[in-house]
XYZ file of C-alpha atoms in Angstrom:
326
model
C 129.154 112.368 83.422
C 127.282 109.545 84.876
C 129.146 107.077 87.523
C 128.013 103.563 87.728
C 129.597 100.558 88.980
C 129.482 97.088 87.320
C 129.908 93.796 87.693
C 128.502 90.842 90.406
C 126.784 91.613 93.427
C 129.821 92.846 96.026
C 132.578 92.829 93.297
C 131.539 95.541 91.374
C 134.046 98.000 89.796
C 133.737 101.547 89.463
C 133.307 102.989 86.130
C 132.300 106.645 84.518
C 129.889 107.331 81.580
C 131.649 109.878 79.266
C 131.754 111.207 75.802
C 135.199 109.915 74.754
C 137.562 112.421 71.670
C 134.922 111.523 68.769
C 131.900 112.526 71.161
C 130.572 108.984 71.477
C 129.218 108.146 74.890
C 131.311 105.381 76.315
C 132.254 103.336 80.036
C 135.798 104.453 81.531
C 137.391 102.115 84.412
C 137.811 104.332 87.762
C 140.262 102.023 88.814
C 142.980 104.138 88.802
C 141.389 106.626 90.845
C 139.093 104.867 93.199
C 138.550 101.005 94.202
C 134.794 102.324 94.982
C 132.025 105.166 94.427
C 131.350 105.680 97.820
C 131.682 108.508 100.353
C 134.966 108.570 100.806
C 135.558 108.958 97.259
C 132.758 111.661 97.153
C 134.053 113.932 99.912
C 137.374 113.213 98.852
C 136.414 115.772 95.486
C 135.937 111.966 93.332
C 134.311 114.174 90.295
C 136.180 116.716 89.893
C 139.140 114.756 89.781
C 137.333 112.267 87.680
C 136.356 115.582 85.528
C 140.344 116.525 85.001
C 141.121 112.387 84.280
C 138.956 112.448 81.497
C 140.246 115.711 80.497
C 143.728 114.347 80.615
C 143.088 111.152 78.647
C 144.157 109.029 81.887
C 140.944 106.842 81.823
C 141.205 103.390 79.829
C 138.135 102.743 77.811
C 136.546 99.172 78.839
C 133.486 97.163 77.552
C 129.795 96.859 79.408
C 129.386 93.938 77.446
C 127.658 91.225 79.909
C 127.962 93.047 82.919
C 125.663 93.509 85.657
C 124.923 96.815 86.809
C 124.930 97.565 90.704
C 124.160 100.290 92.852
C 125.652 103.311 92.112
C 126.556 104.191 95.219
C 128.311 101.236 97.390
C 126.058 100.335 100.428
C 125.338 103.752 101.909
C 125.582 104.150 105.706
C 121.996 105.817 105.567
C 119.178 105.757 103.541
C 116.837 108.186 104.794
C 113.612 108.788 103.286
C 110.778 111.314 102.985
C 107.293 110.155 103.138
C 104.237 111.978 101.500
C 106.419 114.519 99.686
C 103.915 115.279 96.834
C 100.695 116.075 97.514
C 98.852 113.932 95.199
C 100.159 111.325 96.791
C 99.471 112.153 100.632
C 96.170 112.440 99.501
C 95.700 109.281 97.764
C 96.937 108.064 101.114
C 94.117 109.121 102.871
C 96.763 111.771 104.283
C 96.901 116.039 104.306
C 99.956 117.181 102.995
C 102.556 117.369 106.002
C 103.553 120.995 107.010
C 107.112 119.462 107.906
C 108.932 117.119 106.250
C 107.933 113.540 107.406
C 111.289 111.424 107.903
C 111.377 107.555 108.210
C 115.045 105.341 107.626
C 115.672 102.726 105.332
C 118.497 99.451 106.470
C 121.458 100.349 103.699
C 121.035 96.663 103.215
C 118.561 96.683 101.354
C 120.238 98.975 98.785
C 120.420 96.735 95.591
C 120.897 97.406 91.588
C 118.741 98.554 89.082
C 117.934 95.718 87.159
C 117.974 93.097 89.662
C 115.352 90.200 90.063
C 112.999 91.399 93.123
C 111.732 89.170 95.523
C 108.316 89.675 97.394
C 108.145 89.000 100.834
C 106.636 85.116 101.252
C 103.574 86.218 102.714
C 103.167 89.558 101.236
C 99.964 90.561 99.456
C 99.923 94.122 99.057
C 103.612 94.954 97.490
C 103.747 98.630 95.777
C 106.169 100.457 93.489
C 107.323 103.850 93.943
C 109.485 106.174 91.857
C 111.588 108.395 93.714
C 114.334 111.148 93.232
C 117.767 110.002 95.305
C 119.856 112.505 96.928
C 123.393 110.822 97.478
C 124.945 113.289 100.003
C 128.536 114.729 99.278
C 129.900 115.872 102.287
C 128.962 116.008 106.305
C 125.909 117.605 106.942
C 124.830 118.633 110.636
C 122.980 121.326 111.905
C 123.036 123.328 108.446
C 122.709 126.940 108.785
C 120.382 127.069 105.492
C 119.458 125.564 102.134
C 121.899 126.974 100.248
C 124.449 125.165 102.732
C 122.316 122.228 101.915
C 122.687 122.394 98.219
C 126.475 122.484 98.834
C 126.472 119.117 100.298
C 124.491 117.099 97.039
C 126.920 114.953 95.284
C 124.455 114.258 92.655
C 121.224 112.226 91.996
C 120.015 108.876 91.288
C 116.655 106.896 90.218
C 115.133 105.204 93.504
C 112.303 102.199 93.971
C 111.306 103.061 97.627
C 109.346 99.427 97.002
C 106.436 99.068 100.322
C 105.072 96.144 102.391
C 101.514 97.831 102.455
C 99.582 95.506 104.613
C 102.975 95.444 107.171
C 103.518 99.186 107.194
C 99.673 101.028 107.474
C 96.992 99.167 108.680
C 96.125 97.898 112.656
C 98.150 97.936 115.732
C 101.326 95.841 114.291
C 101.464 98.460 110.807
C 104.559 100.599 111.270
C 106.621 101.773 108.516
C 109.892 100.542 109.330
C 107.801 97.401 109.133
C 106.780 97.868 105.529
C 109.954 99.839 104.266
C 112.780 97.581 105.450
C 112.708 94.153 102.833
C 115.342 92.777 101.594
C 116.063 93.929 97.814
C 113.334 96.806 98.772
C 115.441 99.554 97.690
C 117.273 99.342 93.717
C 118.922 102.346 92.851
C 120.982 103.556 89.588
C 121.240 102.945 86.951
C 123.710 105.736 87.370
C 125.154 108.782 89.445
C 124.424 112.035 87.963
C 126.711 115.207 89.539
C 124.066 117.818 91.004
C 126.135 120.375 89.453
C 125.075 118.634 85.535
C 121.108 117.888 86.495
C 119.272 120.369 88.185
C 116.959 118.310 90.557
C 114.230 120.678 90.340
C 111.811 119.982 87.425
C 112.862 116.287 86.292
C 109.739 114.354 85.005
C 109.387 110.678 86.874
C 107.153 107.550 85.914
C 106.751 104.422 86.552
C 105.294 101.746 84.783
C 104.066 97.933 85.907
C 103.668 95.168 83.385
C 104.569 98.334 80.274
C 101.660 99.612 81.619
C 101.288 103.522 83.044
C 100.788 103.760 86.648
C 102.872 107.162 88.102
C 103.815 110.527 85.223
C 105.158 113.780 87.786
C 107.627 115.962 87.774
C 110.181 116.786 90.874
C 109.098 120.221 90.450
C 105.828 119.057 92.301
C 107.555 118.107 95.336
C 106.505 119.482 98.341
C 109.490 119.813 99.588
C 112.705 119.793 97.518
C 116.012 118.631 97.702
C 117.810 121.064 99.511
C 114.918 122.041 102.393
C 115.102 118.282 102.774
C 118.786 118.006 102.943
C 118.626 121.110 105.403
C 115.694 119.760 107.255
C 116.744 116.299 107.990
C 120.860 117.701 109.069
C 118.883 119.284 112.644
C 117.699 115.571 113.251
C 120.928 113.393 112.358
C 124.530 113.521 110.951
C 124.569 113.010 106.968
C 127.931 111.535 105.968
C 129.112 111.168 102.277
C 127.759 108.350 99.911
C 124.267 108.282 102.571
C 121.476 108.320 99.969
C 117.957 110.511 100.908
C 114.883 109.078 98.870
C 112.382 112.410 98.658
C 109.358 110.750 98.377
C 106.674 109.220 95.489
C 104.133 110.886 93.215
C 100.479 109.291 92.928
C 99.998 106.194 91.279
C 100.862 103.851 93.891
C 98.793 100.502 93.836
C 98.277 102.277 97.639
C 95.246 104.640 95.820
C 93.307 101.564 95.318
C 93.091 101.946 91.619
C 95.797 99.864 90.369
C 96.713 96.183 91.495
C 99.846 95.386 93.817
C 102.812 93.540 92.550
C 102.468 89.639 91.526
C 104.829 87.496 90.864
C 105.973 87.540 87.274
C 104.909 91.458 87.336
C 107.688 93.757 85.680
C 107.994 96.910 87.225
C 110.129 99.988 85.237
C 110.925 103.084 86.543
C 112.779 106.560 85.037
C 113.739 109.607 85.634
C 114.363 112.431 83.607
C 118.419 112.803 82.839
C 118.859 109.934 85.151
C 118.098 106.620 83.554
C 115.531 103.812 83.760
C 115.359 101.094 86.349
C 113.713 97.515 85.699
C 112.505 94.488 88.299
C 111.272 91.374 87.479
C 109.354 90.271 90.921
C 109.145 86.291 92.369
C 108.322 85.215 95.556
C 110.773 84.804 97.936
C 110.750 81.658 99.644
C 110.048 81.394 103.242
C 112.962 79.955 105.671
C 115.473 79.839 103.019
C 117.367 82.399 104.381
C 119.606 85.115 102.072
C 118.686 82.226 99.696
C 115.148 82.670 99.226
C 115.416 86.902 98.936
C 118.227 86.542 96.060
C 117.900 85.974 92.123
C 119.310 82.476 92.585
C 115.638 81.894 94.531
C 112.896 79.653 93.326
C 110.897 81.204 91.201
C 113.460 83.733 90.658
C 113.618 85.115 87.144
C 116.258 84.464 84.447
C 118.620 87.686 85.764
C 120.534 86.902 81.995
C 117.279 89.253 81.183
C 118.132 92.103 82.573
C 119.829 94.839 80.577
C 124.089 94.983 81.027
C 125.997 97.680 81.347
C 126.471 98.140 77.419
C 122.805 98.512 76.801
C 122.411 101.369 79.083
C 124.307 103.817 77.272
C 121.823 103.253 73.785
C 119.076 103.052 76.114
C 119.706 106.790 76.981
C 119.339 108.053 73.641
C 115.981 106.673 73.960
C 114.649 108.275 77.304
C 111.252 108.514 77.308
C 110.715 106.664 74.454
C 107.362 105.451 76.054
C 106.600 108.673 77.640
C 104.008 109.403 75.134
């Protein structure tokens, strides 16, 4: 099963990915079960009784056709994030690999879909991609005993773009990362939600890819550390709730190393993730004093959005992960 939820931006409906009777892949309307994927619907045991719908034949079939594909989690109340997780990439950073897991927090609003035109900050110059493996978190987590208590409390995963203000989050006095890390549109998730109990997290190859050019090609199994020491690690600091999203951090291959470019205008950045789908931006720059306005699709320079992929393509665009993985 995958979850997703389609339609405009804040009137998106929840929807499943399932093989229907003839074992053809297909979008089923959650309606009847939920009016969102969210935490409530998560620690309220959303798939398994989304498992026993389909089962049942209770789920009406409906169309992707034309429809935009959001978040697949609705606006988490965290997003918590893990920096320097692979060590390839600390050192790129000029960093040593952390001993402990190095925690930084995300606004939920800047939680956005997949395929959604990006904006980059008016007076950015040094805007960077990264891939990252999302934890969306299942149940309340505080003070876990271990990581097998952890594990217990994954709902699933999801492709993240943990996208980064460089020049606002490292270098001087005034860098911090909240600085850097807190844009609006900085954060697209989905395309979908896969159950941890169908994906095992562990050993999922991630890329990236700017312009259909090859910039980041790692596996989760390189993380420093994985999903459920982070899930432990971060419950002694702060209360997880359900449908709070954890991003655990980028491989190398950041325009950060120095030996790519950062993000232009025009730029199209994809991402993927093994079992998990592919994510893809079209960046413009936002415009300055304009408000929501200027960080939104409908900004000028903003790219045609009738571009990006809908919901129907996704499904035949699965058959064909890692089509350019070669």
């Amino acid at each position: 099963m995958k979850f997703a939820r389609l339609g405009p931006a804040g009137q998106e409906q929840p929807a499943v990915i399932a093989h229907d009777a003839t074992g053809v892949e297909r979008y089923f309307d959650l309606r009847s079960l939920t009016a969102e994927i969210d935490g409530r619907f998560l620690a309220g045991a959303g798939i398994a009784r989304t498992r026993d719908a389909l089962t049942s034949g209770m789920l009406p079939v409906i169309s992707g056709e034309g429809l935009r594909i959001g978040a697949p989690v609705a606006r988490p109340g965290s997003v918590v994030c893990i920096g320097m997780n692979y060590a390839a990439h600390a050192a790129e950073s000029g960093s040593a690999p952390p001993e402990i897991p190095v925690v930084f927090l995300k606004p939920s609003n800047t939680v956005t879909g997949p395929f959604d035109a990006a904006p980059i900050p008016p007076s950015s110059e040094k805007y960077d991609w990264e891939v990252e493996l999302g934890i969306v978190i299942g149940q309340e987590a505080s003070y876990l005993p271990d990581t097998a208590a952890a594990a217990g409390c994954i709902a699933g995963f999801v492709v993240a773009n943990d996208l980064s203000e460089r020049e606002y989050q490292l270098p001087g006095a005034a860098g911090q990362w909240t600085k850097g890390k807190s844009l609006p549109h900085s954060t697209p998730l989905g395309p979908w939600l896969v159950p941890a109990d169908e994906l095992d997290g562990g050993g999922l190859r991630l890329q990236s890819w700017v312009n259909g050019e090859p910039r980041q090609d790692s596996s989760t199994a390189d993380l420093i550390f994985d999903a459920a020491t982070v899930v432990h690690h971060v419950s002694q600091y702060m209360l997880l709730e359900p449908g709070d999203v954890i991003l655990t951090g980028t491989p190398e291959g950041v325009a950060l190393s120095g030996r790519f470019p950062y993000i232009e205008p025009g730029d199209v950045v994809e991402l993927e993730i093994e079992g998990l789908g592919r994510q893809r931006q079209q960046f413009f720059r936002a415009v300055a004093g304009a408000g929501r306005a200027g960080s939104a699709a409908s900004g000028a320079g903003a790219p045609d959005v009738s571009a990006a992929p809908a919901a129907a393509a996704t499904i035949a665009a699965a058959a064909n992960t890692g089509r350019d993985s070669q």
